[in-house]
Amino acid sequence: MATSSAAVAESLGWADGEAAPAQVVLDALARIAAAVEVPVTADMERGYGLRPAELVERLAEAGAVGCNLEDSLPGDGRLLDVEEQFDFLSAVRAAADAAGTGLVLNARIDTWLRPSDTTSEERLAQTVARARRYREAGADCVYPILLADRGTIRRLVAEADVPVNIIAQGPAADLRSLADLGVARISFGAQLFRAQQARLAEELDRLAADLG
């Protein structure tokens, strides 16, 4: 099972984007890991300011077996230089290997996250280059968030040389089709949390209407 950074933060009264203190997020992660019988991986955004060794240690203490780490900055969303992210992921992998935690490292790629004046072909090339570099850093899989075009997904899976994680939304919402494209891992982001919020809002509206 994987956590959603937005769902965890908002359920605790904070905004997404590392607004919540790291300890608040890790405490919630520990409660989740203790409550379920399946392995739990954590969306840790950019690492909440923790140094790689501390991040690995705190994740292990919380009971997590893996994490997502993204390559854009919280707040302004600026895409980081690929080599800066390579160094960060390499340090996290080295710390995990030294600690013997077997941490599953899912490297999020944010090339599709915001509007860009690059062509789809150029963006795909950037994503493939980042995927390959992050694999060299020790990532177990890569996560190009918001990539929803099936043709592009197929090409990325073929060219990235690393397992690919896709979010199930828009044209890429069909789970069987994603599996047929060779996608190794499927995420739902905050969609289940949003659905729960919408259902609660419906119930509150109904109760308000009953009260007149």
mmCIF file with all atom_site columns, C-alpha atoms in Angstrom:
data_model
loop_
_atom_site.group_PDB
_atom_site.id
_atom_site.type_symbol
_atom_site.label_atom_id
_atom_site.label_alt_id
_atom_site.label_comp_id
_atom_site.label_asym_id
_atom_site.label_entity_id
_atom_site.label_seq_id
_atom_site.pdbx_PDB_ins_code
_atom_site.Cartn_x
_atom_site.Cartn_y
_atom_site.Cartn_z
_atom_site.occupancy
_atom_site.B_iso_or_equiv
_atom_site.pdbx_formal_charge
_atom_site.auth_seq_id
_atom_site.auth_comp_id
_atom_site.auth_asym_id
_atom_site.auth_atom_id
_atom_site.pdbx_PDB_model_num
ATOM 1   C CA . MET A 1 1   ? 0.000   0.000  0.000   1.00 0.00 ? 1   MET A CA 1
ATOM 2   C CA . ALA A 1 2   ? 1.241   3.501  -0.811  1.00 0.00 ? 2   ALA A CA 1
ATOM 3   C CA . THR A 1 3   ? 0.426   6.766  0.925   1.00 0.00 ? 3   THR A CA 1
ATOM 4   C CA . SER A 1 4   ? -0.486  9.998  -0.836  1.00 0.00 ? 4   SER A CA 1
ATOM 5   C CA . SER A 1 5   ? 1.328   13.093 0.377   1.00 0.00 ? 5   SER A CA 1
ATOM 6   C CA . ALA A 1 6   ? -1.720  15.276 -0.296  1.00 0.00 ? 6   ALA A CA 1
ATOM 7   C CA . ALA A 1 7   ? -4.108  12.892 1.464   1.00 0.00 ? 7   ALA A CA 1
ATOM 8   C CA . VAL A 1 8   ? -1.899  12.528 4.533   1.00 0.00 ? 8   VAL A CA 1
ATOM 9   C CA . ALA A 1 9   ? -1.183  16.246 4.821   1.00 0.00 ? 9   ALA A CA 1
ATOM 10  C CA . GLU A 1 10  ? -4.749  17.421 4.253   1.00 0.00 ? 10  GLU A CA 1
ATOM 11  C CA . SER A 1 11  ? -6.247  14.830 6.592   1.00 0.00 ? 11  SER A CA 1
ATOM 12  C CA . LEU A 1 12  ? -3.984  16.280 9.298   1.00 0.00 ? 12  LEU A CA 1
ATOM 13  C CA . GLY A 1 13  ? -4.900  19.889 8.535   1.00 0.00 ? 13  GLY A CA 1
ATOM 14  C CA . TRP A 1 14  ? -1.894  20.850 6.406   1.00 0.00 ? 14  TRP A CA 1
ATOM 15  C CA . ALA A 1 15  ? -1.454  21.723 2.750   1.00 0.00 ? 15  ALA A CA 1
ATOM 16  C CA . ASP A 1 16  ? 0.430   19.442 0.384   1.00 0.00 ? 16  ASP A CA 1
ATOM 17  C CA . GLY A 1 17  ? 3.947   20.489 -0.601  1.00 0.00 ? 17  GLY A CA 1
ATOM 18  C CA . GLU A 1 18  ? 5.896   19.755 2.604   1.00 0.00 ? 18  GLU A CA 1
ATOM 19  C CA . ALA A 1 19  ? 3.866   22.260 4.635   1.00 0.00 ? 19  ALA A CA 1
ATOM 20  C CA . ALA A 1 20  ? 3.485   19.661 7.401   1.00 0.00 ? 20  ALA A CA 1
ATOM 21  C CA . PRO A 1 21  ? 6.470   19.011 9.699   1.00 0.00 ? 21  PRO A CA 1
ATOM 22  C CA . ALA A 1 22  ? 8.365   15.848 8.853   1.00 0.00 ? 22  ALA A CA 1
ATOM 23  C CA . GLN A 1 23  ? 7.600   14.321 12.254  1.00 0.00 ? 23  GLN A CA 1
ATOM 24  C CA . VAL A 1 24  ? 3.850   14.809 11.775  1.00 0.00 ? 24  VAL A CA 1
ATOM 25  C CA . VAL A 1 25  ? 4.002   12.959 8.452   1.00 0.00 ? 25  VAL A CA 1
ATOM 26  C CA . LEU A 1 26  ? 6.201   10.195 9.835   1.00 0.00 ? 26  LEU A CA 1
ATOM 27  C CA . ASP A 1 27  ? 3.938   9.713  12.859  1.00 0.00 ? 27  ASP A CA 1
ATOM 28  C CA . ALA A 1 28  ? 0.964   9.292  10.517  1.00 0.00 ? 28  ALA A CA 1
ATOM 29  C CA . LEU A 1 29  ? 2.984   6.873  8.404   1.00 0.00 ? 29  LEU A CA 1
ATOM 30  C CA . ALA A 1 30  ? 3.814   4.797  11.481  1.00 0.00 ? 30  ALA A CA 1
ATOM 31  C CA . ARG A 1 31  ? 0.121   4.592  12.418  1.00 0.00 ? 31  ARG A CA 1
ATOM 32  C CA . ILE A 1 32  ? -0.780  3.474  8.903   1.00 0.00 ? 32  ILE A CA 1
ATOM 33  C CA . ALA A 1 33  ? 1.986   0.865  8.766   1.00 0.00 ? 33  ALA A CA 1
ATOM 34  C CA . ALA A 1 34  ? 0.927   -0.517 12.149  1.00 0.00 ? 34  ALA A CA 1
ATOM 35  C CA . ALA A 1 35  ? -2.732  -0.728 11.133  1.00 0.00 ? 35  ALA A CA 1
ATOM 36  C CA . VAL A 1 36  ? -2.376  -2.831 7.961   1.00 0.00 ? 36  VAL A CA 1
ATOM 37  C CA . GLU A 1 37  ? -0.954  -6.258 7.175   1.00 0.00 ? 37  GLU A CA 1
ATOM 38  C CA . VAL A 1 38  ? 0.674   -5.337 3.863   1.00 0.00 ? 38  VAL A CA 1
ATOM 39  C CA . PRO A 1 39  ? 3.945   -3.482 3.173   1.00 0.00 ? 39  PRO A CA 1
ATOM 40  C CA . VAL A 1 40  ? 3.610   0.315  3.095   1.00 0.00 ? 40  VAL A CA 1
ATOM 41  C CA . THR A 1 41  ? 5.523   2.766  0.934   1.00 0.00 ? 41  THR A CA 1
ATOM 42  C CA . ALA A 1 42  ? 5.456   6.493  1.632   1.00 0.00 ? 42  ALA A CA 1
ATOM 43  C CA . ASP A 1 43  ? 5.131   9.537  -0.572  1.00 0.00 ? 43  ASP A CA 1
ATOM 44  C CA . MET A 1 44  ? 7.866   11.681 0.981   1.00 0.00 ? 44  MET A CA 1
ATOM 45  C CA . GLU A 1 45  ? 7.737   14.501 -1.590  1.00 0.00 ? 45  GLU A CA 1
ATOM 46  C CA . ARG A 1 46  ? 11.293  15.936 -1.700  1.00 0.00 ? 46  ARG A CA 1
ATOM 47  C CA . GLY A 1 47  ? 12.280  14.372 1.641   1.00 0.00 ? 47  GLY A CA 1
ATOM 48  C CA . TYR A 1 48  ? 10.920  17.058 4.007   1.00 0.00 ? 48  TYR A CA 1
ATOM 49  C CA . GLY A 1 49  ? 14.376  18.536 4.396   1.00 0.00 ? 49  GLY A CA 1
ATOM 50  C CA . LEU A 1 50  ? 15.812  15.376 5.940   1.00 0.00 ? 50  LEU A CA 1
ATOM 51  C CA . ARG A 1 51  ? 19.322  14.326 5.017   1.00 0.00 ? 51  ARG A CA 1
ATOM 52  C CA . PRO A 1 52  ? 19.474  10.990 3.139   1.00 0.00 ? 52  PRO A CA 1
ATOM 53  C CA . ALA A 1 53  ? 20.724  8.906  6.079   1.00 0.00 ? 53  ALA A CA 1
ATOM 54  C CA . GLU A 1 54  ? 18.160  10.434 8.435   1.00 0.00 ? 54  GLU A CA 1
ATOM 55  C CA . LEU A 1 55  ? 15.382  9.957  5.889   1.00 0.00 ? 55  LEU A CA 1
ATOM 56  C CA . VAL A 1 56  ? 16.235  6.267  5.536   1.00 0.00 ? 56  VAL A CA 1
ATOM 57  C CA . GLU A 1 57  ? 16.430  5.820  9.305   1.00 0.00 ? 57  GLU A CA 1
ATOM 58  C CA . ARG A 1 58  ? 13.139  7.583  9.983   1.00 0.00 ? 58  ARG A CA 1
ATOM 59  C CA . LEU A 1 59  ? 11.315  5.632  7.290   1.00 0.00 ? 59  LEU A CA 1
ATOM 60  C CA . ALA A 1 60  ? 12.549  2.360  8.779   1.00 0.00 ? 60  ALA A CA 1
ATOM 61  C CA . GLU A 1 61  ? 11.460  3.458  12.253  1.00 0.00 ? 61  GLU A CA 1
ATOM 62  C CA . ALA A 1 62  ? 7.996   4.238  10.897  1.00 0.00 ? 62  ALA A CA 1
ATOM 63  C CA . GLY A 1 63  ? 7.742   0.787  9.336   1.00 0.00 ? 63  GLY A CA 1
ATOM 64  C CA . ALA A 1 64  ? 7.847   1.857  5.680   1.00 0.00 ? 64  ALA A CA 1
ATOM 65  C CA . VAL A 1 65  ? 9.477   -0.404 3.091   1.00 0.00 ? 65  VAL A CA 1
ATOM 66  C CA . GLY A 1 66  ? 9.808   2.224  0.380   1.00 0.00 ? 66  GLY A CA 1
ATOM 67  C CA . CYS A 1 67  ? 9.259   5.827  -0.643  1.00 0.00 ? 67  CYS A CA 1
ATOM 68  C CA . ASN A 1 68  ? 8.571   8.199  -3.521  1.00 0.00 ? 68  ASN A CA 1
ATOM 69  C CA . LEU A 1 69  ? 10.975  11.098 -3.975  1.00 0.00 ? 69  LEU A CA 1
ATOM 70  C CA . GLU A 1 70  ? 10.220  13.812 -6.522  1.00 0.00 ? 70  GLU A CA 1
ATOM 71  C CA . ASP A 1 71  ? 12.531  15.912 -8.665  1.00 0.00 ? 71  ASP A CA 1
ATOM 72  C CA . SER A 1 72  ? 10.847  19.301 -8.286  1.00 0.00 ? 72  SER A CA 1
ATOM 73  C CA . LEU A 1 73  ? 10.909  21.690 -5.368  1.00 0.00 ? 73  LEU A CA 1
ATOM 74  C CA . PRO A 1 74  ? 7.923   21.997 -3.002  1.00 0.00 ? 74  PRO A CA 1
ATOM 75  C CA . GLY A 1 75  ? 6.257   25.375 -3.283  1.00 0.00 ? 75  GLY A CA 1
ATOM 76  C CA . ASP A 1 76  ? 7.449   26.809 -6.583  1.00 0.00 ? 76  ASP A CA 1
ATOM 77  C CA . GLY A 1 77  ? 7.564   23.449 -8.347  1.00 0.00 ? 77  GLY A CA 1
ATOM 78  C CA . ARG A 1 78  ? 10.842  24.205 -10.081 1.00 0.00 ? 78  ARG A CA 1
ATOM 79  C CA . LEU A 1 79  ? 12.199  21.121 -11.841 1.00 0.00 ? 79  LEU A CA 1
ATOM 80  C CA . LEU A 1 80  ? 15.583  20.255 -10.399 1.00 0.00 ? 80  LEU A CA 1
ATOM 81  C CA . ASP A 1 81  ? 18.683  19.679 -12.461 1.00 0.00 ? 81  ASP A CA 1
ATOM 82  C CA . VAL A 1 82  ? 18.891  15.984 -13.258 1.00 0.00 ? 82  VAL A CA 1
ATOM 83  C CA . GLU A 1 83  ? 22.378  15.703 -11.759 1.00 0.00 ? 83  GLU A CA 1
ATOM 84  C CA . GLU A 1 84  ? 21.275  17.295 -8.493  1.00 0.00 ? 84  GLU A CA 1
ATOM 85  C CA . GLN A 1 85  ? 18.508  14.726 -8.210  1.00 0.00 ? 85  GLN A CA 1
ATOM 86  C CA . PHE A 1 86  ? 20.930  11.964 -9.232  1.00 0.00 ? 86  PHE A CA 1
ATOM 87  C CA . ASP A 1 87  ? 23.175  12.917 -6.296  1.00 0.00 ? 87  ASP A CA 1
ATOM 88  C CA . PHE A 1 88  ? 20.244  12.964 -3.880  1.00 0.00 ? 88  PHE A CA 1
ATOM 89  C CA . LEU A 1 89  ? 18.883  9.594  -4.977  1.00 0.00 ? 89  LEU A CA 1
ATOM 90  C CA . SER A 1 90  ? 22.377  8.085  -4.939  1.00 0.00 ? 90  SER A CA 1
ATOM 91  C CA . ALA A 1 91  ? 22.857  9.236  -1.357  1.00 0.00 ? 91  ALA A CA 1
ATOM 92  C CA . VAL A 1 92  ? 19.494  7.793  -0.304  1.00 0.00 ? 92  VAL A CA 1
ATOM 93  C CA . ARG A 1 93  ? 20.316  4.461  -1.972  1.00 0.00 ? 93  ARG A CA 1
ATOM 94  C CA . ALA A 1 94  ? 23.763  4.355  -0.362  1.00 0.00 ? 94  ALA A CA 1
ATOM 95  C CA . ALA A 1 95  ? 22.256  5.079  3.060   1.00 0.00 ? 95  ALA A CA 1
ATOM 96  C CA . ALA A 1 96  ? 19.612  2.384  2.603   1.00 0.00 ? 96  ALA A CA 1
ATOM 97  C CA . ASP A 1 97  ? 22.189  -0.162 1.470   1.00 0.00 ? 97  ASP A CA 1
ATOM 98  C CA . ALA A 1 98  ? 24.437  0.679  4.411   1.00 0.00 ? 98  ALA A CA 1
ATOM 99  C CA . ALA A 1 99  ? 21.529  0.291  6.816   1.00 0.00 ? 99  ALA A CA 1
ATOM 100 C CA . GLY A 1 100 ? 20.342  -2.911 5.150   1.00 0.00 ? 100 GLY A CA 1
ATOM 101 C CA . THR A 1 101 ? 16.747  -1.704 4.967   1.00 0.00 ? 101 THR A CA 1
ATOM 102 C CA . GLY A 1 102 ? 16.067  -2.885 1.406   1.00 0.00 ? 102 GLY A CA 1
ATOM 103 C CA . LEU A 1 103 ? 14.259  0.393  0.755   1.00 0.00 ? 103 LEU A CA 1
ATOM 104 C CA . VAL A 1 104 ? 12.241  0.451  -2.487  1.00 0.00 ? 104 VAL A CA 1
ATOM 105 C CA . LEU A 1 105 ? 13.073  3.768  -4.130  1.00 0.00 ? 105 LEU A CA 1
ATOM 106 C CA . ASN A 1 106 ? 10.463  5.155  -6.523  1.00 0.00 ? 106 ASN A CA 1
ATOM 107 C CA . ALA A 1 107 ? 11.855  8.224  -8.317  1.00 0.00 ? 107 ALA A CA 1
ATOM 108 C CA . ARG A 1 108 ? 9.111   10.613 -9.365  1.00 0.00 ? 108 ARG A CA 1
ATOM 109 C CA . ILE A 1 109 ? 9.729   12.527 -12.586 1.00 0.00 ? 109 ILE A CA 1
ATOM 110 C CA . ASP A 1 110 ? 7.895   15.845 -12.837 1.00 0.00 ? 110 ASP A CA 1
ATOM 111 C CA . THR A 1 111 ? 8.494   16.713 -16.494 1.00 0.00 ? 111 THR A CA 1
ATOM 112 C CA . TRP A 1 112 ? 4.732   16.464 -17.159 1.00 0.00 ? 112 TRP A CA 1
ATOM 113 C CA . LEU A 1 113 ? 3.634   18.214 -13.971 1.00 0.00 ? 113 LEU A CA 1
ATOM 114 C CA . ARG A 1 114 ? 3.360   21.783 -15.303 1.00 0.00 ? 114 ARG A CA 1
ATOM 115 C CA . PRO A 1 115 ? 2.743   23.436 -18.687 1.00 0.00 ? 115 PRO A CA 1
ATOM 116 C CA . SER A 1 116 ? 5.830   23.631 -20.853 1.00 0.00 ? 116 SER A CA 1
ATOM 117 C CA . ASP A 1 117 ? 6.734   25.111 -24.240 1.00 0.00 ? 117 ASP A CA 1
ATOM 118 C CA . THR A 1 118 ? 8.565   21.898 -25.140 1.00 0.00 ? 118 THR A CA 1
ATOM 119 C CA . THR A 1 119 ? 7.021   19.470 -27.603 1.00 0.00 ? 119 THR A CA 1
ATOM 120 C CA . SER A 1 120 ? 5.676   16.109 -26.493 1.00 0.00 ? 120 SER A CA 1
ATOM 121 C CA . GLU A 1 121 ? 8.624   14.464 -28.218 1.00 0.00 ? 121 GLU A CA 1
ATOM 122 C CA . GLU A 1 122 ? 11.102  16.671 -26.352 1.00 0.00 ? 122 GLU A CA 1
ATOM 123 C CA . ARG A 1 123 ? 9.383   16.040 -23.047 1.00 0.00 ? 123 ARG A CA 1
ATOM 124 C CA . LEU A 1 124 ? 9.474   12.295 -23.624 1.00 0.00 ? 124 LEU A CA 1
ATOM 125 C CA . ALA A 1 125 ? 13.206  12.500 -24.358 1.00 0.00 ? 125 ALA A CA 1
ATOM 126 C CA . GLN A 1 126 ? 13.750  14.461 -21.129 1.00 0.00 ? 126 GLN A CA 1
ATOM 127 C CA . THR A 1 127 ? 11.744  11.892 -19.179 1.00 0.00 ? 127 THR A CA 1
ATOM 128 C CA . VAL A 1 128 ? 13.625  8.937  -20.651 1.00 0.00 ? 128 VAL A CA 1
ATOM 129 C CA . ALA A 1 129 ? 16.958  10.607 -19.877 1.00 0.00 ? 129 ALA A CA 1
ATOM 130 C CA . ARG A 1 130 ? 15.914  11.265 -16.280 1.00 0.00 ? 130 ARG A CA 1
ATOM 131 C CA . ALA A 1 131 ? 14.542  7.727  -15.899 1.00 0.00 ? 131 ALA A CA 1
ATOM 132 C CA . ARG A 1 132 ? 17.813  6.186  -17.036 1.00 0.00 ? 132 ARG A CA 1
ATOM 133 C CA . ARG A 1 133 ? 19.869  8.501  -14.843 1.00 0.00 ? 133 ARG A CA 1
ATOM 134 C CA . TYR A 1 134 ? 17.741  7.787  -11.791 1.00 0.00 ? 134 TYR A CA 1
ATOM 135 C CA . ARG A 1 135 ? 18.072  4.059  -12.419 1.00 0.00 ? 135 ARG A CA 1
ATOM 136 C CA . GLU A 1 136 ? 21.835  4.553  -12.374 1.00 0.00 ? 136 GLU A CA 1
ATOM 137 C CA . ALA A 1 137 ? 21.406  6.340  -9.035  1.00 0.00 ? 137 ALA A CA 1
ATOM 138 C CA . GLY A 1 138 ? 19.720  3.249  -7.609  1.00 0.00 ? 138 GLY A CA 1
ATOM 139 C CA . ALA A 1 139 ? 16.020  3.869  -8.193  1.00 0.00 ? 139 ALA A CA 1
ATOM 140 C CA . ASP A 1 140 ? 13.945  0.688  -8.340  1.00 0.00 ? 140 ASP A CA 1
ATOM 141 C CA . CYS A 1 141 ? 11.255  2.331  -10.458 1.00 0.00 ? 141 CYS A CA 1
ATOM 142 C CA . VAL A 1 142 ? 10.362  5.727  -11.899 1.00 0.00 ? 142 VAL A CA 1
ATOM 143 C CA . TYR A 1 143 ? 7.116   7.653  -11.668 1.00 0.00 ? 143 TYR A CA 1
ATOM 144 C CA . PRO A 1 144 ? 6.421   10.250 -14.413 1.00 0.00 ? 144 PRO A CA 1
ATOM 145 C CA . ILE A 1 145 ? 3.440   11.840 -12.694 1.00 0.00 ? 145 ILE A CA 1
ATOM 146 C CA . LEU A 1 146 ? 0.491   13.011 -14.826 1.00 0.00 ? 146 LEU A CA 1
ATOM 147 C CA . LEU A 1 147 ? 1.713   11.222 -17.940 1.00 0.00 ? 147 LEU A CA 1
ATOM 148 C CA . ALA A 1 148 ? -1.577  9.923  -19.354 1.00 0.00 ? 148 ALA A CA 1
ATOM 149 C CA . ASP A 1 149 ? -1.077  9.425  -23.095 1.00 0.00 ? 149 ASP A CA 1
ATOM 150 C CA . ARG A 1 150 ? -0.988  5.694  -23.761 1.00 0.00 ? 150 ARG A CA 1
ATOM 151 C CA . GLY A 1 151 ? 1.232   5.912  -26.805 1.00 0.00 ? 151 GLY A CA 1
ATOM 152 C CA . THR A 1 152 ? 3.800   7.907  -24.862 1.00 0.00 ? 152 THR A CA 1
ATOM 153 C CA . ILE A 1 153 ? 3.539   5.517  -21.923 1.00 0.00 ? 153 ILE A CA 1
ATOM 154 C CA . ARG A 1 154 ? 4.259   2.576  -24.228 1.00 0.00 ? 154 ARG A CA 1
ATOM 155 C CA . ARG A 1 155 ? 7.354   4.299  -25.612 1.00 0.00 ? 155 ARG A CA 1
ATOM 156 C CA . LEU A 1 156 ? 8.598   5.286  -22.160 1.00 0.00 ? 156 LEU A CA 1
ATOM 157 C CA . VAL A 1 157 ? 8.225   1.730  -20.866 1.00 0.00 ? 157 VAL A CA 1
ATOM 158 C CA . ALA A 1 158 ? 10.196  0.473  -23.878 1.00 0.00 ? 158 ALA A CA 1
ATOM 159 C CA . GLU A 1 159 ? 12.972  3.076  -23.658 1.00 0.00 ? 159 GLU A CA 1
ATOM 160 C CA . ALA A 1 160 ? 13.445  3.800  -19.950 1.00 0.00 ? 160 ALA A CA 1
ATOM 161 C CA . ASP A 1 161 ? 15.134  0.493  -19.027 1.00 0.00 ? 161 ASP A CA 1
ATOM 162 C CA . VAL A 1 162 ? 13.579  0.643  -15.544 1.00 0.00 ? 162 VAL A CA 1
ATOM 163 C CA . PRO A 1 163 ? 10.132  -0.335 -14.177 1.00 0.00 ? 163 PRO A CA 1
ATOM 164 C CA . VAL A 1 164 ? 7.591   2.461  -14.735 1.00 0.00 ? 164 VAL A CA 1
ATOM 165 C CA . ASN A 1 165 ? 4.888   3.660  -12.313 1.00 0.00 ? 165 ASN A CA 1
ATOM 166 C CA . ILE A 1 166 ? 1.881   5.477  -13.839 1.00 0.00 ? 166 ILE A CA 1
ATOM 167 C CA . ILE A 1 167 ? -0.983  7.296  -12.144 1.00 0.00 ? 167 ILE A CA 1
ATOM 168 C CA . ALA A 1 168 ? -4.383  5.908  -13.144 1.00 0.00 ? 168 ALA A CA 1
ATOM 169 C CA . GLN A 1 169 ? -6.306  8.950  -14.317 1.00 0.00 ? 169 GLN A CA 1
ATOM 170 C CA . GLY A 1 170 ? -7.644  10.462 -17.530 1.00 0.00 ? 170 GLY A CA 1
ATOM 171 C CA . PRO A 1 171 ? -6.844  8.386  -20.637 1.00 0.00 ? 171 PRO A CA 1
ATOM 172 C CA . ALA A 1 172 ? -4.578  6.194  -18.482 1.00 0.00 ? 172 ALA A CA 1
ATOM 173 C CA . ALA A 1 173 ? -7.314  5.199  -16.037 1.00 0.00 ? 173 ALA A CA 1
ATOM 174 C CA . ASP A 1 174 ? -7.871  1.704  -17.466 1.00 0.00 ? 174 ASP A CA 1
ATOM 175 C CA . LEU A 1 175 ? -5.827  -0.606 -15.252 1.00 0.00 ? 175 LEU A CA 1
ATOM 176 C CA . ARG A 1 176 ? -5.850  -3.540 -17.664 1.00 0.00 ? 176 ARG A CA 1
ATOM 177 C CA . SER A 1 177 ? -4.663  -1.329 -20.513 1.00 0.00 ? 177 SER A CA 1
ATOM 178 C CA . LEU A 1 178 ? -1.832  0.016  -18.364 1.00 0.00 ? 178 LEU A CA 1
ATOM 179 C CA . ALA A 1 179 ? -0.768  -3.528 -17.545 1.00 0.00 ? 179 ALA A CA 1
ATOM 180 C CA . ASP A 1 180 ? -0.858  -4.399 -21.252 1.00 0.00 ? 180 ASP A CA 1
ATOM 181 C CA . LEU A 1 181 ? 1.413   -1.409 -21.934 1.00 0.00 ? 181 LEU A CA 1
ATOM 182 C CA . GLY A 1 182 ? 3.997   -2.906 -19.581 1.00 0.00 ? 182 GLY A CA 1
ATOM 183 C CA . VAL A 1 183 ? 3.432   -0.561 -16.643 1.00 0.00 ? 183 VAL A CA 1
ATOM 184 C CA . ALA A 1 184 ? 4.911   -2.161 -13.514 1.00 0.00 ? 184 ALA A CA 1
ATOM 185 C CA . ARG A 1 185 ? 3.164   -0.140 -10.816 1.00 0.00 ? 185 ARG A CA 1
ATOM 186 C CA . ILE A 1 186 ? -0.067  1.873  -10.744 1.00 0.00 ? 186 ILE A CA 1
ATOM 187 C CA . SER A 1 187 ? -0.809  4.743  -8.361  1.00 0.00 ? 187 SER A CA 1
ATOM 188 C CA . PHE A 1 188 ? -4.005  6.644  -7.577  1.00 0.00 ? 188 PHE A CA 1
ATOM 189 C CA . GLY A 1 189 ? -2.500  9.750  -5.987  1.00 0.00 ? 189 GLY A CA 1
ATOM 190 C CA . ALA A 1 190 ? -5.081  11.516 -3.840  1.00 0.00 ? 190 ALA A CA 1
ATOM 191 C CA . GLN A 1 191 ? -8.036  10.248 -5.905  1.00 0.00 ? 191 GLN A CA 1
ATOM 192 C CA . LEU A 1 192 ? -9.401  7.858  -3.254  1.00 0.00 ? 192 LEU A CA 1
ATOM 193 C CA . PHE A 1 193 ? -9.100  10.581 -0.625  1.00 0.00 ? 193 PHE A CA 1
ATOM 194 C CA . ARG A 1 194 ? -10.901 13.063 -2.906  1.00 0.00 ? 194 ARG A CA 1
ATOM 195 C CA . ALA A 1 195 ? -13.660 10.520 -3.536  1.00 0.00 ? 195 ALA A CA 1
ATOM 196 C CA . GLN A 1 196 ? -14.097 10.063 0.210   1.00 0.00 ? 196 GLN A CA 1
ATOM 197 C CA . GLN A 1 197 ? -14.279 13.850 0.679   1.00 0.00 ? 197 GLN A CA 1
ATOM 198 C CA . ALA A 1 198 ? -16.889 14.148 -2.077  1.00 0.00 ? 198 ALA A CA 1
ATOM 199 C CA . ARG A 1 199 ? -19.004 11.391 -0.517  1.00 0.00 ? 199 ARG A CA 1
ATOM 200 C CA . LEU A 1 200 ? -18.821 13.077 2.883   1.00 0.00 ? 200 LEU A CA 1
ATOM 201 C CA . ALA A 1 201 ? -19.862 16.392 1.313   1.00 0.00 ? 201 ALA A CA 1
ATOM 202 C CA . GLU A 1 202 ? -22.884 14.668 -0.261  1.00 0.00 ? 202 GLU A CA 1
ATOM 203 C CA . GLU A 1 203 ? -23.926 13.244 3.114   1.00 0.00 ? 203 GLU A CA 1
ATOM 204 C CA . LEU A 1 204 ? -23.535 16.618 4.823   1.00 0.00 ? 204 LEU A CA 1
ATOM 205 C CA . ASP A 1 205 ? -25.634 18.286 2.113   1.00 0.00 ? 205 ASP A CA 1
ATOM 206 C CA . ARG A 1 206 ? -28.322 15.630 2.598   1.00 0.00 ? 206 ARG A CA 1
ATOM 207 C CA . LEU A 1 207 ? -28.346 16.141 6.368   1.00 0.00 ? 207 LEU A CA 1
ATOM 208 C CA . ALA A 1 208 ? -28.517 19.911 5.915   1.00 0.00 ? 208 ALA A CA 1
ATOM 209 C CA . ALA A 1 209 ? -31.457 19.497 3.549   1.00 0.00 ? 209 ALA A CA 1
ATOM 210 C CA . ASP A 1 210 ? -33.250 17.215 6.037   1.00 0.00 ? 210 ASP A CA 1
ATOM 211 C CA . LEU A 1 211 ? -32.853 19.884 8.711   1.00 0.00 ? 211 LEU A CA 1
ATOM 212 C CA . GLY A 1 212 ? -34.490 22.377 6.405   1.00 0.00 ? 212 GLY A CA 1
#
